[in-house]
Amino acid sequence: MSLFQFASNRVTWETADIDYLFQQPFNDLLFAAHQMHRVHHDVNQIQLSRLLSIKTGACPEDCKYCSQSGHYNTNLEKEKLIAIEKVLESAKAAKEQGATRFCMGAAWRSPQDRDLSVVIKMIRGVKALGLESCATLGMLSNEQAQTLAAAGLDYYNHNLDTSAEHYASIITTRSYEDRLETLRLVRDAGMKICCGGILGLGESRFDRIRLLEQLANLNPYPESVPINQLVPIPGTPLENAPPVDVFEFIRTVAIARLIMPKAVLRLSAGRETFDDAAQALCFFAGANSIFFGEQLLTTDNPATDRDAHLFQRLGLTSVVLESSNSIQNTKYDLAYPA
């Protein structure tokens, strides 16, 4: 049985199944993942998203990787919830550069209702521009999830970060079950889920397997799966964490494609550290979305010109969401100087 058939015949995934995929030769694994990618997606099409921090810093959570945690001295300038007009200006610019989804992130444990009313106006403004909307605001109550859904929010991002077994080594101020409960409330409210993890948190391969297993066995699995590589932030407990081997990262992308075949897999934080060849292999393995723009919340991201040049060299196209909400292909339209 081929690896493609092995993956295609499964509805639920066990630890041993995913471990088996990790043990396969690199070329065989990528070939199977690319086969799966071709069945479910246009392999030369990349979805573009823009991420904006709408409230920065002073977060009460103690995530050991995060520059925005109030527990660590990272010299981050704290900002209150920004003006709606600034959000919509950023969203409009993102759309003009080819984004189809606009994501808003706030450094909260969970949103206060007074702040949520402002975020709802942001969501409605983004939607009025013809963009898909996404928000990451921390834990939600049932009422808050229902309110966001009623406002038209398309995606809610709430990452699991790592395995349940490794989680307590990274975060102590909220539990793994807290995160799963928010995902359940989001799904019950009718929104799509954006949920993934971070590689490089000092986890083992077993932890990566268990994270992928948890994601794939959500019913249904997330429509959008961001795969991050840790960006070590000075002042955080993980500031000296060693990077994950690039081939291990690409393997993880390939396996995510095999076990969540219809999901949009997004290369997210840490992409700046990859050279063009590594990114091209990630796209071949099944990644079909990126955040673009020079900053992701508080960390650096590849320059727009670099992305444009890479897309042109690879012959990739992006998706444009028109104001009528019809989707079409277009050449990647970020200007690259000759």
Short mmCIF file of C-alpha atoms in Angstrom, two decimals:
data_model
loop_
_atom_site.label_atom_id
_atom_site.label_comp_id
_atom_site.label_asym_id
_atom_site.label_seq_id
_atom_site.Cartn_x
_atom_site.Cartn_y
_atom_site.Cartn_z
CA MET A 1 0.00 0.00 0.00
CA SER A 2 1.33 3.44 -0.94
CA LEU A 3 1.59 6.23 1.63
CA PHE A 4 -1.11 8.08 -0.28
CA GLN A 5 -3.46 5.10 0.05
CA PHE A 6 -2.46 4.65 3.69
CA ALA A 7 -3.55 8.21 4.44
CA SER A 8 -6.63 8.17 2.21
CA ASN A 9 -8.07 5.11 3.96
CA ARG A 10 -8.19 6.75 7.41
CA VAL A 11 -10.90 8.83 9.03
CA THR A 12 -9.40 8.93 12.52
CA TRP A 13 -5.73 8.94 13.40
CA GLU A 14 -3.76 7.23 16.14
CA THR A 15 -0.30 8.03 17.45
CA ALA A 16 1.22 4.97 15.77
CA ASP A 17 -0.22 5.98 12.37
CA ILE A 18 1.39 9.41 12.45
CA ASP A 19 4.63 8.02 13.86
CA TYR A 20 4.71 5.66 10.86
CA LEU A 21 4.48 8.65 8.51
CA PHE A 22 7.32 10.46 10.28
CA GLN A 23 9.54 7.41 9.81
CA GLN A 24 9.17 7.31 6.03
CA PRO A 25 11.96 8.44 3.70
CA PHE A 26 11.74 12.17 3.06
CA ASN A 27 11.19 11.86 -0.70
CA ASP A 28 8.46 9.24 -0.31
CA LEU A 29 6.66 11.33 2.27
CA LEU A 30 6.76 14.50 0.17
CA PHE A 31 5.61 12.64 -2.92
CA ALA A 32 2.57 11.24 -1.07
CA ALA A 33 1.76 14.62 0.47
CA HIS A 34 1.99 16.29 -2.94
CA GLN A 35 -0.34 13.66 -4.39
CA MET A 36 -2.86 14.41 -1.65
CA HIS A 37 -2.41 18.13 -2.22
CA ARG A 38 -3.19 17.75 -5.93
CA VAL A 39 -6.39 15.84 -5.20
CA HIS A 40 -7.84 18.57 -2.99
CA HIS A 41 -6.20 21.84 -4.03
CA ASP A 42 -4.67 23.84 -6.85
CA VAL A 43 -1.00 23.17 -6.12
CA ASN A 44 0.09 26.44 -7.74
CA GLN A 45 -2.32 28.63 -5.79
CA ILE A 46 -1.54 30.32 -2.48
CA GLN A 47 -4.04 32.09 -0.23
CA LEU A 48 -2.74 35.36 1.24
CA SER A 49 -3.65 36.66 4.68
CA ARG A 50 -2.68 39.76 6.60
CA LEU A 51 -2.40 39.78 10.40
CA LEU A 52 -2.73 42.93 12.49
CA SER A 53 -2.27 43.35 16.24
CA ILE A 54 -5.28 45.35 17.40
CA LYS A 55 -4.25 45.31 21.07
CA THR A 56 -0.60 44.75 21.96
CA GLY A 57 1.17 43.63 25.13
CA ALA A 58 0.36 43.23 28.85
CA CYS A 59 -1.26 39.84 28.34
CA PRO A 60 -1.86 38.04 31.67
CA GLU A 61 -1.01 34.64 30.18
CA ASP A 62 2.49 33.21 30.75
CA CYS A 63 3.13 31.57 27.36
CA LYS A 64 6.91 31.11 27.46
CA TYR A 65 7.37 31.98 23.80
CA CYS A 66 5.39 35.22 23.69
CA SER A 67 6.70 38.77 23.57
CA GLN A 68 3.30 40.05 24.69
CA SER A 69 3.15 38.22 28.01
CA GLY A 70 3.08 40.54 31.00
CA HIS A 71 5.18 37.99 32.90
CA TYR A 72 8.39 38.79 30.96
CA ASN A 73 10.44 41.87 30.18
CA THR A 74 10.65 41.94 26.40
CA ASN A 75 10.78 45.74 26.00
CA LEU A 76 7.58 45.61 23.99
CA GLU A 77 5.67 48.85 23.78
CA LYS A 78 2.16 48.22 25.09
CA GLU A 79 -0.83 49.53 23.15
CA LYS A 80 -4.51 49.73 23.95
CA LEU A 81 -7.18 48.61 21.50
CA ILE A 82 -6.49 50.57 18.33
CA ALA A 83 -8.98 52.72 16.48
CA ILE A 84 -11.44 51.11 14.08
CA GLU A 85 -10.33 53.48 11.33
CA LYS A 86 -6.73 52.24 11.58
CA VAL A 87 -7.87 48.63 11.29
CA LEU A 88 -9.94 49.35 8.20
CA GLU A 89 -7.12 51.30 6.57
CA SER A 90 -4.83 48.29 7.08
CA ALA A 91 -7.48 45.91 5.77
CA LYS A 92 -8.04 48.00 2.66
CA ALA A 93 -4.31 48.13 1.96
CA ALA A 94 -4.04 44.36 2.48
CA LYS A 95 -6.83 43.72 -0.02
CA GLU A 96 -5.18 45.98 -2.58
CA GLN A 97 -2.00 43.88 -2.24
CA GLY A 98 -3.81 40.57 -2.77
CA ALA A 99 -5.02 39.42 0.65
CA THR A 100 -8.31 37.58 0.82
CA ARG A 101 -8.38 37.21 4.60
CA PHE A 102 -7.72 39.82 7.27
CA CYS A 103 -6.84 38.59 10.74
CA MET A 104 -7.03 40.62 13.95
CA GLY A 105 -5.18 39.60 17.09
CA ALA A 106 -5.55 40.98 20.62
CA ALA A 107 -3.35 40.17 23.61
CA TRP A 108 -6.13 39.18 26.00
CA ARG A 109 -6.78 36.17 28.19
CA SER A 110 -10.37 36.65 27.07
CA PRO A 111 -12.16 39.73 25.73
CA GLN A 112 -14.23 42.07 27.87
CA ASP A 113 -17.71 42.71 26.51
CA ARG A 114 -16.98 46.45 26.13
CA ASP A 115 -13.99 45.62 23.93
CA LEU A 116 -15.87 42.95 22.03
CA SER A 117 -18.43 45.52 20.90
CA VAL A 118 -15.59 47.47 19.24
CA VAL A 119 -14.11 44.34 17.67
CA ILE A 120 -17.51 43.54 16.18
CA LYS A 121 -17.46 46.88 14.37
CA MET A 122 -14.01 46.01 13.06
CA ILE A 123 -15.27 42.65 11.82
CA ARG A 124 -18.22 44.22 10.03
CA GLY A 125 -15.95 46.82 8.44
CA VAL A 126 -13.54 44.15 7.19
CA LYS A 127 -16.43 42.12 5.79
CA ALA A 128 -17.79 45.20 4.02
CA LEU A 129 -14.50 45.42 2.12
CA GLY A 130 -15.15 41.94 0.70
CA LEU A 131 -12.51 40.21 2.83
CA GLU A 132 -12.80 37.09 4.92
CA SER A 133 -12.42 37.93 8.59
CA CYS A 134 -10.48 36.15 11.31
CA ALA A 135 -9.88 37.04 14.95
CA THR A 136 -7.78 35.69 17.79
CA LEU A 137 -8.91 37.16 21.11
CA GLY A 138 -8.19 34.46 23.66
CA MET A 139 -10.71 32.25 25.43
CA LEU A 140 -14.38 32.79 24.71
CA SER A 141 -17.60 32.18 26.59
CA ASN A 142 -20.52 30.63 24.76
CA GLU A 143 -22.24 34.02 24.59
CA GLN A 144 -19.14 35.67 23.12
CA ALA A 145 -18.75 32.96 20.49
CA GLN A 146 -22.38 33.36 19.49
CA THR A 147 -21.96 37.14 19.32
CA LEU A 148 -18.91 36.91 17.06
CA ALA A 149 -20.69 34.45 14.79
CA ALA A 150 -23.71 36.75 14.55
CA ALA A 151 -21.38 39.59 13.56
CA GLY A 152 -20.23 37.51 10.60
CA LEU A 153 -16.77 36.45 11.76
CA ASP A 154 -15.57 33.75 9.35
CA TYR A 155 -12.66 32.21 11.28
CA TYR A 156 -11.63 32.14 14.91
CA ASN A 157 -7.99 31.40 15.63
CA HIS A 158 -7.11 29.57 18.81
CA ASN A 159 -3.92 27.52 18.55
CA LEU A 160 -3.19 24.44 20.63
CA ASP A 161 0.52 25.29 20.35
CA THR A 162 1.87 21.84 21.25
CA SER A 163 0.86 18.44 22.58
CA ALA A 164 -1.23 17.99 25.71
CA GLU A 165 1.76 16.23 27.27
CA HIS A 166 4.17 19.14 26.68
CA TYR A 167 1.68 21.95 27.19
CA ALA A 168 2.21 22.51 30.93
CA SER A 169 5.92 23.10 30.26
CA ILE A 170 4.99 26.07 28.07
CA ILE A 171 1.83 27.58 29.62
CA THR A 172 0.43 27.37 33.15
CA THR A 173 -2.20 30.13 33.19
CA ARG A 174 -4.70 28.22 31.09
CA SER A 175 -5.14 24.52 30.49
CA TYR A 176 -5.19 22.44 27.33
CA GLU A 177 -8.82 21.67 28.08
CA ASP A 178 -9.53 25.42 28.21
CA ARG A 179 -8.27 25.69 24.65
CA LEU A 180 -10.28 22.71 23.45
CA GLU A 181 -13.40 24.13 25.09
CA THR A 182 -13.03 27.43 23.22
CA LEU A 183 -12.64 25.50 19.97
CA ARG A 184 -15.82 23.58 20.77
CA LEU A 185 -17.76 26.80 21.44
CA VAL A 186 -16.48 28.34 18.21
CA ARG A 187 -17.53 25.31 16.21
CA ASP A 188 -20.94 25.15 17.90
CA ALA A 189 -21.49 28.81 17.05
CA GLY A 190 -21.01 28.02 13.37
CA MET A 191 -17.64 29.66 12.75
CA LYS A 192 -14.69 28.07 10.99
CA ILE A 193 -11.67 27.12 13.08
CA CYS A 194 -8.11 28.30 12.54
CA CYS A 195 -5.95 26.17 14.80
CA GLY A 196 -2.38 24.92 14.65
CA GLY A 197 0.82 24.92 16.62
CA ILE A 198 4.40 26.05 17.09
CA LEU A 199 7.49 23.96 16.40
CA GLY A 200 10.61 24.65 18.42
CA LEU A 201 9.16 24.89 21.94
CA GLY A 202 11.58 22.27 23.20
CA GLU A 203 9.14 19.54 22.25
CA SER A 204 10.06 16.06 21.05
CA ARG A 205 8.91 14.43 17.84
CA PHE A 206 6.38 12.56 19.98
CA ASP A 207 4.88 15.92 20.94
CA ARG A 208 4.62 16.93 17.28
CA ILE A 209 2.91 13.64 16.55
CA ARG A 210 0.45 14.14 19.38
CA LEU A 211 -0.32 17.72 18.31
CA LEU A 212 -1.06 16.59 14.76
CA GLU A 213 -3.15 13.73 16.10
CA GLN A 214 -5.23 16.11 18.22
CA LEU A 215 -5.79 18.48 15.30
CA ALA A 216 -6.69 15.75 12.82
CA ASN A 217 -9.17 14.13 15.22
CA LEU A 218 -11.15 17.30 15.91
CA ASN A 219 -14.55 16.68 14.36
CA PRO A 220 -14.24 18.18 11.84
CA TYR A 221 -10.57 19.08 11.70
CA PRO A 222 -9.75 22.82 11.37
CA GLU A 223 -10.41 24.47 8.04
CA SER A 224 -7.23 26.49 8.55
CA VAL A 225 -4.04 25.18 10.16
CA PRO A 226 -1.19 27.63 10.85
CA ILE A 227 2.20 25.97 11.28
CA ASN A 228 4.64 28.21 13.11
CA GLN A 229 8.34 27.95 13.86
CA LEU A 230 9.31 29.57 17.12
CA VAL A 231 10.78 33.04 16.84
CA PRO A 232 12.93 33.25 20.01
CA ILE A 233 12.15 36.51 21.78
CA PRO A 234 14.78 38.04 24.11
CA GLY A 235 13.40 38.21 27.62
CA THR A 236 11.19 35.13 27.30
CA PRO A 237 12.10 31.75 28.82
CA LEU A 238 12.56 30.33 25.30
CA GLU A 239 14.89 33.06 24.05
CA ASN A 240 17.72 30.54 23.57
CA ALA A 241 15.65 27.67 22.20
CA PRO A 242 17.40 25.93 19.28
CA PRO A 243 15.59 25.92 15.93
CA VAL A 244 13.85 22.83 14.62
CA ASP A 245 15.67 21.08 11.78
CA VAL A 246 14.27 22.42 8.52
CA PHE A 247 13.58 18.93 7.17
CA GLU A 248 11.66 18.08 10.34
CA PHE A 249 9.55 21.19 9.78
CA ILE A 250 8.86 20.22 6.16
CA ARG A 251 8.01 16.67 7.27
CA THR A 252 5.48 18.13 9.68
CA VAL A 253 3.88 20.16 6.88
CA ALA A 254 3.71 17.07 4.66
CA ILE A 255 2.09 14.95 7.36
CA ALA A 256 -0.40 17.72 8.16
CA ARG A 257 -1.41 17.64 4.50
CA LEU A 258 -1.82 13.86 4.50
CA ILE A 259 -3.96 13.73 7.64
CA MET A 260 -5.96 16.95 7.05
CA PRO A 261 -6.23 16.86 3.26
CA LYS A 262 -8.78 19.63 2.76
CA ALA A 263 -7.38 22.11 5.29
CA VAL A 264 -5.60 25.29 4.27
CA LEU A 265 -2.08 24.93 5.70
CA ARG A 266 -0.49 28.29 6.46
CA LEU A 267 3.20 28.99 6.85
CA SER A 268 3.10 31.47 9.71
CA ALA A 269 5.60 32.81 12.25
CA GLY A 270 9.25 31.97 11.67
CA ARG A 271 8.97 31.92 7.89
CA GLU A 272 11.58 34.67 7.69
CA THR A 273 14.24 32.17 8.81
CA PHE A 274 13.59 29.86 5.84
CA ASP A 275 15.44 30.29 2.60
CA ASP A 276 13.54 30.18 -0.68
CA ALA A 277 14.29 26.50 -1.27
CA ALA A 278 12.83 25.52 2.10
CA GLN A 279 9.68 27.51 1.43
CA ALA A 280 9.35 25.94 -2.02
CA LEU A 281 9.55 22.47 -0.44
CA CYS A 282 6.87 23.47 2.08
CA PHE A 283 4.60 24.51 -0.81
CA PHE A 284 5.32 21.23 -2.59
CA ALA A 285 4.51 19.33 0.62
CA GLY A 286 1.11 20.98 0.89
CA ALA A 287 1.39 24.44 2.43
CA ASN A 288 -0.99 26.70 0.51
CA SER A 289 -1.27 29.90 2.50
CA ILE A 290 1.01 32.52 4.00
CA PHE A 291 0.77 35.63 6.09
CA PHE A 292 2.37 38.43 4.11
CA GLY A 293 3.56 41.84 5.20
CA GLU A 294 6.68 42.79 7.13
CA GLN A 295 5.26 42.07 10.60
CA LEU A 296 3.17 39.37 12.29
CA LEU A 297 1.76 40.86 15.48
CA THR A 298 5.16 41.68 17.04
CA THR A 299 7.61 39.50 15.09
CA ASP A 300 9.30 40.02 11.73
CA ASN A 301 8.02 38.47 8.52
CA PRO A 302 9.63 38.25 5.06
CA ALA A 303 9.62 41.50 3.10
CA THR A 304 6.81 41.82 0.60
CA ASP A 305 9.27 42.16 -2.30
CA ARG A 306 10.93 38.89 -1.31
CA ASP A 307 7.60 37.06 -1.35
CA ALA A 308 6.71 38.57 -4.71
CA HIS A 309 10.01 37.49 -6.21
CA LEU A 310 9.66 33.96 -4.85
CA PHE A 311 6.12 33.60 -6.19
CA GLN A 312 7.18 34.83 -9.60
CA ARG A 313 10.10 32.39 -9.73
CA LEU A 314 7.87 29.47 -8.72
CA GLY A 315 4.99 30.43 -11.03
CA LEU A 316 2.53 30.62 -8.14
CA THR A 317 -0.79 32.42 -8.20
CA SER A 318 -2.81 33.89 -5.38
CA VAL A 319 -6.52 33.92 -4.68
CA VAL A 320 -8.45 37.18 -4.88
CA LEU A 321 -11.75 37.53 -3.06
CA GLU A 322 -13.78 40.06 -4.98
CA SER A 323 -16.32 42.31 -3.28
CA SER A 324 -19.01 40.03 -4.71
CA ASN A 325 -17.35 37.21 -2.72
CA SER A 326 -16.51 35.29 -5.88
CA ILE A 327 -13.04 33.77 -5.85
CA GLN A 328 -10.70 33.69 -8.79
CA ASN A 329 -7.03 33.15 -9.50
CA THR A 330 -4.70 36.01 -10.18
CA LYS A 331 -1.00 36.41 -10.66
CA TYR A 332 0.71 37.38 -7.44
CA ASP A 333 0.41 41.15 -7.68
CA LEU A 334 2.94 42.52 -5.18
CA ALA A 335 5.28 44.58 -7.33
CA TYR A 336 8.83 43.25 -7.49
CA PRO A 337 11.51 45.56 -8.91
CA ALA A 338 13.23 44.20 -11.98
#
